[in-house]
Amino acid sequence: MEILMMGAPGAGKGTQAAYLSKKYGIPQISTGDMFRAAVAEGTELGKQAAACMAAGKLVPDAVTIGIVRERLAKADCEKGFILDGFPRTVEQADALERILSEQGKNLTLAINIAVPSEELIERAIGRRLCRKCGATYHVKFKPSRQENVCDACGGELYQRADDTAETMAKRLGVYEASTLPLIEYYKSAGKYAEVDGRCPISEVTAELIKVLDATEDRGR
Ligand code: AP5
Ligand code: MG
Ligand code: ZN
């Protein structure tokens, strides 16, 4: 199963991709997580990505396409993958088509988690992440049992540097200008589905599983 998790910043791509990755036994590939790891390691890629991320801008297509191409060539992607946060531009979507066809694969489905922009800001500002295992929490919608401590591993929770009201406004602008056109892109390819992302996390997960299982059944 080759799935794209689409949605605006804060829509719930990472949260849902993590559940689906466990359920279907295929890796979650988040370009945002890959860039944050590179920033933490202080690599050349990290230095380049850090400046773009802090400004709420996209990392250049050539850089992003390069890391995704490398990642999709790894053995754990053989049975499929869930891309989270890629593609974000038409150029990236075209590149993904080329990569998949080189690998003899076909995109199964692009699923968009639709959430109104007013709710996205609250989601991003209240988000907390575990420094050790990367688990995602929300101070109001998915609180950890103990404040600032990860339920899963006991790690310390932190806030992403780009989760401020100011940077979120920029990220939403970039999303509308560069990424929103991909909805039409996948609709016209007959590969598009949408779920209502306003519901509680577990309901969105159930809806996604319904859509994916129906797509799998049709493919059999
Ligand atoms: P990235 O890390 O991908 O950020 P994003 O797209 O802005 O999305 P987020 O991770 O903020 O949101 P999400 O949809 O994963 O939501 P989450 O599940 O965490 O990218 C960061 C930066 O990296 C970009 O700005 C860019 O600079 C660069 N980059 C990345 N990919 C790139 C690419 N392809 N090309 C170029 N540059 C790229 O949920 C958010 C919060 O809401 C959490 O606290 C969660 O607990 C809560 N929540 C989730 N679902 C619900 C629900 N149903 N109800 C209530 N709360 C919920
Ligand atoms: Mg994310
Ligand atoms: Zn943790």
Coordinates of N, CA and C and ligand atoms in Angstrom, one line a residue:
M1 N 0.8 -1.2 0.0 CA 0.0 0.0 0.0 C 0.9 1.3 0.0
E2 N 0.7 2.1 -1.0 CA 1.5 3.3 -1.1 C 0.6 4.5 -0.9
I3 N 0.7 5.1 0.3 CA -0.3 6.1 0.7 C 0.3 7.4 0.9
L4 N -0.4 8.5 0.5 CA 0.0 9.9 0.9 C -1.0 10.4 1.9
M5 N -0.4 10.9 3.0 CA -1.2 11.6 4.0 C -1.1 13.1 3.8
M6 N -2.2 13.7 3.3 CA -2.2 15.1 3.0 C -3.0 15.9 4.0
G7 N -2.7 17.2 4.1 CA -3.4 18.0 5.0 C -2.6 19.2 5.4
A8 N -3.3 20.3 5.8 CA -2.6 21.5 6.2 C -1.7 21.3 7.4
P9 N -0.8 22.3 7.7 CA 0.0 22.2 9.0 C -1.0 22.0 10.2
G10 N -0.7 21.0 11.0 CA -1.5 20.8 12.2 C -2.8 20.0 12.0
A11 N -3.0 19.5 10.8 CA -4.2 18.8 10.5 C -4.3 17.4 11.1
G12 N -3.1 16.8 11.5 CA -3.1 15.5 12.1 C -2.5 14.4 11.2
K13 N -1.7 14.9 10.3 CA -1.0 13.9 9.4 C -0.1 13.0 10.2
G14 N 0.8 13.5 11.0 CA 1.7 12.8 11.8 C 1.0 11.8 12.8
T15 N 0.1 12.4 13.5 CA -0.7 11.6 14.5 C -1.3 10.4 13.8
Q16 N -2.0 10.6 12.7 CA -2.7 9.5 12.0 C -1.7 8.5 11.3
A17 N -0.7 9.1 10.7 CA 0.3 8.2 10.0 C 0.9 7.2 11.0
A18 N 1.2 7.7 12.2 CA 1.8 6.8 13.2 C 0.9 5.6 13.5
Y19 N -0.4 5.9 13.7 CA -1.4 4.8 13.9 C -1.4 3.8 12.7
L20 N -1.5 4.4 11.5 CA -1.7 3.6 10.3 C -0.4 2.7 10.0
S21 N 0.7 3.3 10.4 CA 2.0 2.6 10.2 C 2.0 1.3 11.0
K22 N 1.5 1.5 12.3 CA 1.5 0.3 13.1 C 0.5 -0.7 12.6
K23 N -0.7 -0.2 12.2 CA -1.8 -1.1 11.8 C -1.4 -1.9 10.6
Y24 N -0.8 -1.2 9.6 CA -0.6 -1.9 8.3 C 0.9 -2.4 8.2
G25 N 1.7 -2.1 9.2 CA 3.1 -2.7 9.2 C 3.9 -2.1 8.0
I26 N 3.7 -0.8 7.7 CA 4.5 -0.1 6.7 C 5.0 1.2 7.3
P27 N 6.2 1.6 6.9 CA 6.8 2.8 7.5 C 6.1 4.1 7.3
Q28 N 6.2 5.0 8.3 CA 5.7 6.4 8.1 C 6.9 7.2 7.7
I29 N 6.8 7.9 6.6 CA 8.0 8.7 6.1 C 7.6 10.1 6.2
S30 N 8.1 10.8 7.2 CA 7.7 12.3 7.3 C 8.9 13.1 7.0
T31 N 8.8 13.9 5.9 CA 9.9 14.8 5.5 C 10.2 15.8 6.7
G32 N 9.2 16.3 7.3 CA 9.4 17.2 8.5 C 10.2 16.6 9.5
D33 N 9.9 15.3 9.9 CA 10.7 14.6 10.9 C 12.1 14.4 10.5
M34 N 12.3 14.1 9.2 CA 13.7 13.9 8.6 C 14.5 15.2 8.7
F35 N 13.8 16.3 8.4 CA 14.5 17.6 8.5 C 14.8 17.9 9.9
R36 N 13.9 17.7 10.9 CA 14.2 18.0 12.3 C 15.3 17.1 12.8
A37 N 15.4 15.9 12.4 CA 16.5 15.0 12.8 C 17.8 15.6 12.3
A38 N 17.8 16.0 11.0 CA 19.0 16.6 10.5 C 19.5 17.9 11.2
V39 N 18.5 18.7 11.6 CA 18.8 19.9 12.3 C 19.4 19.5 13.7
A40 N 18.8 18.5 14.4 CA 19.4 18.1 15.7 C 20.8 17.5 15.5
E41 N 21.1 16.9 14.4 CA 22.4 16.3 14.2 C 23.4 17.3 13.7
G42 N 22.9 18.5 13.3 CA 23.8 19.6 12.8 C 24.5 19.3 11.5
T43 N 23.8 18.4 10.6 CA 24.4 18.1 9.3 C 24.2 19.3 8.4
E44 N 24.8 19.2 7.2 CA 24.7 20.3 6.1 C 23.2 20.4 5.8
L45 N 22.6 19.3 5.6 CA 21.1 19.3 5.2 C 20.4 20.0 6.4
G46 N 20.7 19.7 7.6 CA 20.1 20.3 8.7 C 20.2 21.8 8.7
K47 N 21.4 22.3 8.4 CA 21.6 23.8 8.4 C 20.8 24.4 7.3
Q48 N 20.7 23.8 6.2 CA 19.8 24.4 5.1 C 18.4 24.3 5.5
A49 N 17.9 23.2 6.0 CA 16.5 23.0 6.4 C 16.1 24.0 7.5
A50 N 17.0 24.2 8.5 CA 16.6 25.0 9.7 C 16.2 26.4 9.3
A51 N 16.9 27.0 8.4 CA 16.5 28.4 8.0 C 15.2 28.4 7.3
C52 N 14.9 27.4 6.4 CA 13.6 27.4 5.8 C 12.5 27.2 6.8
M53 N 12.7 26.2 7.7 CA 11.6 25.8 8.6 C 11.3 27.0 9.6
A54 N 12.3 27.6 10.0 CA 12.1 28.7 11.0 C 11.3 29.9 10.3
A55 N 11.5 30.0 9.0 CA 10.8 31.1 8.3 C 9.4 30.6 7.8
G56 N 9.1 29.3 8.1 CA 7.8 28.8 7.6 C 7.7 28.5 6.1
K57 N 8.9 28.5 5.5 CA 9.0 28.3 4.1 C 9.3 26.8 3.8
L58 N 9.1 26.4 2.5 CA 9.4 25.1 2.1 C 10.9 24.9 1.9
V59 N 11.5 23.8 2.2 CA 12.9 23.5 1.8 C 12.8 23.3 0.3
P60 N 13.9 23.7 -0.4 CA 13.9 23.6 -1.9 C 13.5 22.2 -2.4
D61 N 12.8 22.2 -3.5 CA 12.3 20.9 -4.1 C 13.4 19.9 -4.3
A62 N 14.5 20.4 -4.9 CA 15.6 19.4 -5.3 C 16.1 18.7 -4.0
V63 N 16.3 19.4 -2.9 CA 16.8 18.8 -1.7 C 15.8 17.8 -1.2
T64 N 14.5 18.2 -1.1 CA 13.5 17.4 -0.5 C 13.3 16.1 -1.4
I65 N 13.2 16.3 -2.7 CA 13.0 15.1 -3.6 C 14.2 14.1 -3.4
G66 N 15.4 14.7 -3.3 CA 16.6 13.8 -3.1 C 16.5 12.9 -1.9
I67 N 16.1 13.5 -0.7 CA 16.0 12.7 0.5 C 14.9 11.7 0.4
V68 N 13.8 12.0 -0.2 CA 12.7 11.1 -0.3 C 13.1 9.9 -1.3
R69 N 13.7 10.3 -2.4 CA 14.2 9.2 -3.3 C 15.0 8.2 -2.6
E70 N 16.0 8.7 -1.8 CA 16.9 7.8 -1.1 C 16.1 6.9 -0.1
R71 N 15.2 7.6 0.6 CA 14.4 6.9 1.7 C 13.5 5.8 1.1
L72 N 12.9 6.1 -0.1 CA 12.0 5.1 -0.7 C 12.7 3.9 -1.3
A73 N 14.0 4.0 -1.4 CA 14.8 2.9 -2.0 C 15.2 1.9 -0.9
K74 N 14.9 2.2 0.4 CA 15.3 1.3 1.5 C 14.3 0.1 1.5
A75 N 14.9 -1.0 2.0 CA 14.2 -2.3 2.0 C 12.8 -2.3 2.7
D76 N 12.7 -1.5 3.8 CA 11.5 -1.5 4.5 C 10.3 -0.9 3.8
C77 N 10.5 -0.3 2.6 CA 9.4 0.3 1.8 C 8.9 -0.7 0.8
E78 N 9.5 -1.9 0.8 CA 9.1 -2.8 -0.3 C 7.6 -3.1 -0.3
K79 N 7.0 -3.3 0.9 CA 5.6 -3.6 1.0 C 4.7 -2.4 1.0
G80 N 5.3 -1.2 1.0 CA 4.5 0.0 1.0 C 5.0 1.1 2.0
F81 N 4.4 2.2 2.0 CA 4.8 3.3 2.9 C 3.6 4.3 3.1
I82 N 3.8 5.1 4.1 CA 2.8 6.2 4.3 C 3.7 7.5 4.3
L83 N 3.5 8.3 3.2 CA 4.3 9.5 3.2 C 3.5 10.6 3.9
D84 N 4.2 11.3 4.8 CA 3.5 12.3 5.7 C 4.2 13.6 5.4
G85 N 3.5 14.5 4.7 CA 4.1 15.8 4.4 C 4.9 15.9 3.1
F86 N 4.8 14.9 2.3 CA 5.4 14.9 1.0 C 4.4 14.2 0.1
P87 N 4.1 14.7 -1.2 CA 4.6 15.9 -1.8 C 3.9 17.1 -1.3
R88 N 4.5 18.3 -1.5 CA 3.9 19.6 -1.1 C 3.9 20.5 -2.2
T89 N 4.4 20.2 -3.4 CA 4.4 21.0 -4.6 C 4.1 20.1 -5.8
V90 N 3.7 20.7 -6.9 CA 3.4 19.9 -8.1 C 4.7 19.3 -8.5
E91 N 5.8 20.0 -8.4 CA 7.1 19.4 -8.8 C 7.4 18.2 -8.0
Q92 N 7.2 18.2 -6.7 CA 7.4 17.0 -5.9 C 6.5 15.9 -6.2
A93 N 5.2 16.2 -6.6 CA 4.3 15.2 -6.9 C 4.7 14.5 -8.2
D94 N 5.2 15.3 -9.2 CA 5.7 14.7 -10.5 C 6.9 13.8 -10.2
A95 N 7.8 14.3 -9.3 CA 9.0 13.5 -9.0 C 8.6 12.2 -8.4
L96 N 7.6 12.2 -7.5 CA 7.1 11.0 -6.8 C 6.6 10.0 -7.9
E97 N 5.8 10.5 -8.8 CA 5.3 9.6 -9.9 C 6.5 8.9 -10.6
R98 N 7.6 9.7 -10.9 CA 8.7 9.1 -11.6 C 9.4 8.1 -10.7
I99 N 9.6 8.4 -9.4 CA 10.3 7.4 -8.5 C 9.5 6.1 -8.4
L100 N 8.1 6.3 -8.3 CA 7.3 5.1 -8.1 C 7.3 4.2 -9.4
S101 N 7.3 4.9 -10.6 CA 7.3 4.1 -11.8 C 8.6 3.5 -12.0
E102 N 9.7 4.1 -11.6 CA 11.1 3.4 -11.7 C 11.1 2.2 -10.8
Q103 N 10.3 2.2 -9.7 CA 10.3 1.1 -8.8 C 9.2 0.1 -9.2
G104 N 8.5 0.3 -10.3 CA 7.4 -0.6 -10.7 C 6.2 -0.5 -9.7
K105 N 6.0 0.6 -9.1 CA 4.9 0.8 -8.1 C 3.9 1.8 -8.6
N106 N 2.8 1.8 -7.9 CA 1.7 2.7 -8.2 C 1.2 3.3 -6.9
L107 N 0.8 4.6 -7.0 CA 0.3 5.2 -5.8 C -1.1 4.5 -5.5
T108 N -1.4 4.1 -4.3 CA -2.7 3.6 -3.9 C -3.7 4.7 -3.7
L109 N -3.4 5.7 -2.9 CA -4.3 6.7 -2.6 C -3.7 7.9 -1.9
A110 N -4.2 9.1 -2.2 CA -3.8 10.3 -1.5 C -5.0 10.7 -0.6
I111 N -4.8 10.7 0.7 CA -5.9 11.0 1.6 C -5.7 12.3 2.3
N112 N -6.6 13.2 2.2 CA -6.5 14.6 2.8 C -7.3 14.6 4.1
I113 N -6.7 15.1 5.1 CA -7.4 15.3 6.4 C -7.8 16.7 6.4
A114 N -9.1 17.0 6.2 CA -9.6 18.3 6.1 C -10.0 18.9 7.4
V115 N -9.4 20.1 7.7 CA -9.6 20.8 9.0 C -9.6 22.3 8.7
P116 N -10.6 23.0 9.2 CA -10.7 24.5 8.9 C -9.5 25.2 9.5
S117 N -9.1 26.3 8.9 CA -7.8 26.9 9.3 C -7.9 27.5 10.8
E118 N -9.0 27.9 11.3 CA -9.1 28.4 12.7 C -8.6 27.4 13.6
E119 N -9.0 26.1 13.4 CA -8.6 25.0 14.3 C -7.1 24.7 14.2
L120 N -6.5 24.9 13.1 CA -5.1 24.5 12.9 C -4.2 25.2 13.8
I121 N -4.4 26.5 14.0 CA -3.5 27.3 14.8 C -3.5 26.8 16.3
E122 N -4.7 26.5 16.8 CA -4.8 26.0 18.2 C -4.1 24.6 18.3
R123 N -4.3 23.8 17.3 CA -3.6 22.5 17.3 C -2.1 22.6 17.3
A124 N -1.6 23.5 16.5 CA -0.1 23.6 16.5 C 0.4 24.2 17.7
I125 N -0.2 25.3 18.2 CA 0.3 25.9 19.4 C 0.3 25.1 20.7
G126 N -0.7 24.2 20.7 CA -0.8 23.3 21.9 C -0.1 22.0 21.7
R127 N 0.6 21.8 20.6 CA 1.3 20.5 20.3 C 2.5 20.4 21.2
R128 N 2.8 19.2 21.7 CA 4.0 18.9 22.4 C 4.6 17.6 21.9
L129 N 5.9 17.5 21.8 CA 6.5 16.3 21.2 C 7.5 15.7 22.2
C130 N 7.7 14.4 22.1 CA 8.7 13.8 23.0 C 10.1 13.9 22.4
R131 N 11.0 14.3 23.2 CA 12.4 14.5 22.7 C 13.0 13.1 22.4
K132 N 12.6 12.1 23.1 CA 13.3 10.8 23.0 C 12.6 9.9 21.9
C133 N 11.3 9.8 21.9 CA 10.7 8.9 20.9 C 9.8 9.6 19.9
G134 N 9.6 10.9 20.0 CA 8.9 11.6 18.9 C 7.4 11.6 19.0
A135 N 6.9 10.9 20.1 CA 5.4 10.8 20.2 C 4.8 12.2 20.3
T136 N 3.6 12.4 19.7 CA 2.9 13.7 19.7 C 1.8 13.8 20.7
Y137 N 1.8 14.9 21.4 CA 0.7 15.2 22.3 C 0.1 16.5 22.0
H138 N -1.0 16.8 22.8 CA -1.6 18.2 22.7 C -2.1 18.5 24.1
V139 N -1.8 19.7 24.5 CA -2.1 20.1 25.9 C -3.6 19.9 26.2
K140 N -4.4 20.1 25.2 CA -5.9 20.0 25.4 C -6.5 18.8 24.8
F141 N -6.1 18.5 23.6 CA -6.8 17.4 22.8 C -6.2 16.0 23.1
K142 N -4.9 16.0 23.5 CA -4.3 14.7 23.7 C -3.2 14.9 24.8
P143 N -3.6 15.2 26.0 CA -2.6 15.5 27.1 C -1.9 14.2 27.5
S144 N -0.6 14.4 27.9 CA 0.1 13.3 28.5 C -0.4 13.2 30.0
R145 N -0.2 12.0 30.5 CA -0.7 11.7 31.9 C -0.1 12.7 32.9
Q146 N 1.3 12.8 32.7 CA 2.0 13.7 33.6 C 2.5 14.9 32.8
E147 N 2.4 16.1 33.2 CA 2.7 17.3 32.4 C 4.1 17.2 32.0
N148 N 4.3 17.4 30.7 CA 5.7 17.5 30.0 C 6.5 16.2 30.1
V149 N 5.8 15.1 30.4 CA 6.5 13.8 30.4 C 5.8 12.8 29.5
C150 N 6.6 12.1 28.6 CA 6.0 11.2 27.6 C 5.4 10.0 28.3
D151 N 4.1 9.6 27.9 CA 3.5 8.4 28.5 C 4.2 7.2 28.0
A152 N 4.7 7.2 26.8 CA 5.3 6.0 26.2 C 6.7 5.7 26.8
C153 N 7.5 6.7 27.0 CA 8.9 6.4 27.3 C 9.5 7.2 28.4
G154 N 8.7 8.1 29.0 CA 9.2 9.0 30.1 C 10.0 10.1 29.7
G155 N 10.2 10.3 28.3 CA 11.0 11.4 27.8 C 10.4 12.8 28.1
E156 N 11.2 13.8 27.9 CA 10.8 15.2 28.1 C 10.0 15.7 26.9
L157 N 8.9 16.4 27.2 CA 8.1 16.9 26.0 C 8.6 18.4 25.7
Y158 N 8.6 18.7 24.4 CA 9.0 20.1 24.0 C 8.1 20.6 23.0
Q159 N 8.2 21.9 22.7 CA 7.4 22.5 21.7 C 8.3 22.8 20.4
R160 N 7.7 22.5 19.2 CA 8.5 22.8 18.0 C 8.7 24.3 17.8
A161 N 9.9 24.6 17.3 CA 10.2 26.1 17.2 C 9.3 26.8 16.2
D162 N 8.7 26.0 15.2 CA 7.8 26.7 14.2 C 6.4 26.7 14.7
D163 N 6.1 26.2 15.9 CA 4.7 26.2 16.4 C 4.3 27.4 17.1
T164 N 4.6 28.6 16.5 CA 4.1 29.9 17.1 C 3.0 30.4 16.2
A165 N 2.2 31.3 16.7 CA 1.1 31.9 15.9 C 1.7 32.5 14.7
E166 N 2.8 33.2 14.8 CA 3.4 34.0 13.7 C 3.9 33.0 12.6
T167 N 4.6 32.0 13.0 CA 5.2 31.1 11.9 C 4.0 30.2 11.4
M168 N 3.1 29.9 12.2 CA 1.9 29.1 11.7 C 1.2 29.9 10.6
A169 N 1.0 31.2 10.8 CA 0.4 32.0 9.7 C 1.1 31.9 8.4
K170 N 2.4 32.0 8.5 CA 3.3 31.8 7.3 C 3.1 30.4 6.7
R171 N 3.2 29.4 7.5 CA 3.1 28.0 7.0 C 1.7 27.8 6.3
L172 N 0.7 28.4 6.9 CA -0.7 28.2 6.3 C -0.7 28.9 4.9
G173 N -0.1 30.1 4.8 CA 0.0 30.8 3.5 C 0.7 30.0 2.5
V174 N 1.8 29.4 2.9 CA 2.6 28.6 1.9 C 1.8 27.3 1.5
Y175 N 1.1 26.8 2.5 CA 0.2 25.6 2.2 C -0.8 25.9 1.1
E176 N -1.5 27.1 1.3 CA -2.5 27.5 0.3 C -2.0 27.7 -1.0
A177 N -0.8 28.4 -1.1 CA -0.2 28.7 -2.4 C 0.4 27.5 -3.1
S178 N 1.1 26.7 -2.4 CA 1.9 25.6 -3.0 C 1.3 24.2 -3.0
T179 N 0.6 23.9 -1.9 CA 0.2 22.5 -1.6 C -1.2 22.2 -2.0
L180 N -2.1 23.2 -1.8 CA -3.5 23.1 -2.1 C -3.8 22.6 -3.5
P181 N -3.0 23.1 -4.5 CA -3.3 22.6 -5.9 C -3.1 21.1 -6.0
L182 N -2.5 20.4 -5.1 CA -2.3 19.0 -5.2 C -3.6 18.2 -5.0
I183 N -4.6 18.9 -4.4 CA -5.9 18.2 -4.3 C -6.5 17.9 -5.7
E184 N -6.5 18.9 -6.5 CA -6.9 18.8 -7.9 C -6.1 17.7 -8.7
Y185 N -4.8 17.8 -8.4 CA -3.8 16.9 -9.0 C -4.2 15.5 -8.8
Y186 N -4.5 15.1 -7.5 CA -4.8 13.7 -7.2 C -6.3 13.4 -7.6
K187 N -7.1 14.4 -7.5 CA -8.5 14.2 -7.9 C -8.6 13.8 -9.4
S188 N -7.8 14.5 -10.2 CA -7.9 14.2 -11.7 C -7.2 12.9 -12.0
A189 N -6.3 12.4 -11.1 CA -5.7 11.1 -11.3 C -6.6 10.0 -10.8
G190 N -7.7 10.4 -10.2 CA -8.6 9.3 -9.6 C -8.1 8.7 -8.4
K191 N -7.2 9.4 -7.6 CA -6.5 8.8 -6.5 C -6.7 9.6 -5.2
Y192 N -7.8 10.3 -5.1 CA -8.0 11.2 -4.0 C -9.2 10.8 -3.1
A193 N -8.9 10.9 -1.8 CA -10.0 10.7 -0.8 C -9.9 11.7 0.3
E194 N -10.9 12.0 1.0 CA -10.9 13.1 2.0 C -11.6 12.6 3.2
V195 N -11.1 12.8 4.4 CA -11.8 12.5 5.7 C -12.0 13.8 6.4
D196 N -13.0 13.9 7.3 CA -13.3 15.0 8.1 C -12.3 15.0 9.3
G197 N -11.4 15.9 9.4 CA -10.4 15.9 10.4 C -10.8 16.7 11.7
R198 N -12.1 17.2 11.7 CA -12.5 17.9 12.9 C -12.9 17.0 14.1
C199 N -13.1 15.8 13.8 CA -13.6 14.8 14.8 C -12.4 14.5 15.7
P200 N -12.7 13.9 16.9 CA -11.6 13.4 17.8 C -10.7 12.4 17.1
I201 N -9.4 12.4 17.6 CA -8.4 11.6 16.9 C -8.8 10.2 16.6
S202 N -9.4 9.5 17.5 CA -9.7 8.1 17.3 C -10.8 7.9 16.2
E203 N -11.7 8.9 16.1 CA -12.7 8.8 15.0 C -12.1 9.1 13.6
V204 N -11.1 10.0 13.6 CA -10.4 10.2 12.3 C -9.7 8.9 11.9
T205 N -9.1 8.3 12.8 CA -8.3 7.0 12.5 C -9.3 6.0 12.0
A206 N -10.5 5.8 12.6 CA -11.4 4.8 12.2 C -11.9 5.1 10.7
E207 N -12.1 6.4 10.5 CA -12.6 6.8 9.1 C -11.5 6.5 8.1
L208 N -10.2 6.8 8.4 CA -9.1 6.5 7.5 C -9.0 5.0 7.2
I209 N -9.2 4.2 8.2 CA -9.1 2.7 8.1 C -10.2 2.3 7.1
K210 N -11.4 2.8 7.3 CA -12.5 2.5 6.5 C -12.2 2.8 5.0
V211 N -11.7 4.0 4.7 CA -11.3 4.4 3.4 C -10.3 3.5 2.8
L212 N -9.2 3.2 3.6 CA -8.1 2.4 3.1 C -8.5 0.9 2.8
D213 N -9.3 0.4 3.7 CA -9.7 -1.0 3.6 C -10.6 -1.2 2.3
A214 N -11.5 -0.1 2.1 CA -12.4 -0.2 0.9 C -11.5 -0.1 -0.3
T215 N -10.5 0.7 -0.3 CA -9.6 0.8 -1.5 C -8.9 -0.5 -1.8
E216 N -8.4 -1.1 -0.7 CA -7.7 -2.4 -0.8 C -8.6 -3.5 -1.4
D217 N -9.9 -3.5 -0.9 CA -10.8 -4.5 -1.4 C -11.1 -4.3 -2.9
R218 N -11.2 -3.0 -3.3 CA -11.4 -2.8 -4.7 C -10.3 -3.2 -5.6
G219 N -9.0 -3.1 -5.0 CA -7.8 -3.5 -5.7 C -7.6 -5.0 -5.9
R220 N -8.4 -5.8 -5.1 CA -8.2 -7.2 -5.1 C -8.9 -7.9 -6.3
Ligands
AP5_1 P1 6.0 19.2 8.9 O1 6.7 18.7 10.1 O2 5.5 18.3 7.9 O3 4.9 20.2 9.4 P2 3.4 20.5 8.8 O4 3.1 20.0 7.4 O5 3.3 21.9 9.0 O6 2.5 19.6 9.6 P3 2.6 19.4 11.1 O7 3.6 18.4 11.4 O8 2.7 20.7 11.8 O9 1.1 18.8 11.4 P4 0.5 17.4 11.3 O10 -0.5 17.4 10.2 O11 1.5 16.3 11.3 O12 -0.3 17.4 12.7 P5 -0.1 16.5 14.0 O13 -0.5 15.1 13.8 O14 1.3 16.8 14.6 O15 7.0 20.2 8.1 C1 7.7 21.2 8.8 C2 8.6 22.0 7.9 O16 9.5 21.2 7.3 C3 7.8 22.7 6.8 O17 7.3 24.0 7.2 C4 9.0 22.9 5.7 O18 9.8 23.9 6.1 C5 9.7 21.6 5.9 N1 9.2 20.5 5.0 C6 8.6 19.4 5.4 N2 8.2 18.6 4.3 C7 8.5 19.4 3.2 C8 8.4 19.1 1.9 N3 7.8 18.0 1.3 N4 8.9 20.1 1.0 C9 9.5 21.2 1.5 N5 9.7 21.5 2.8 C10 9.2 20.6 3.7 O19 -1.2 17.2 14.9 C11 -1.1 18.5 15.4 C12 -1.6 18.7 16.8 O20 -3.0 18.5 16.8 C13 -1.0 17.6 17.8 O21 -0.8 18.2 19.0 C14 -2.1 16.5 17.8 O22 -2.1 15.9 19.1 C15 -3.3 17.3 17.6 N6 -4.4 16.6 16.9 C16 -4.2 15.8 15.8 N7 -5.4 15.3 15.4 C17 -6.4 15.9 16.2 C18 -7.8 15.8 16.2 N8 -8.5 15.0 15.3 N9 -8.4 16.6 17.1 C19 -7.8 17.4 18.0 N10 -6.4 17.5 18.0 C20 -5.7 16.7 17.1
MG2 MG 3.6 16.3 11.3
ZN3 ZN 8.5 9.3 24.3

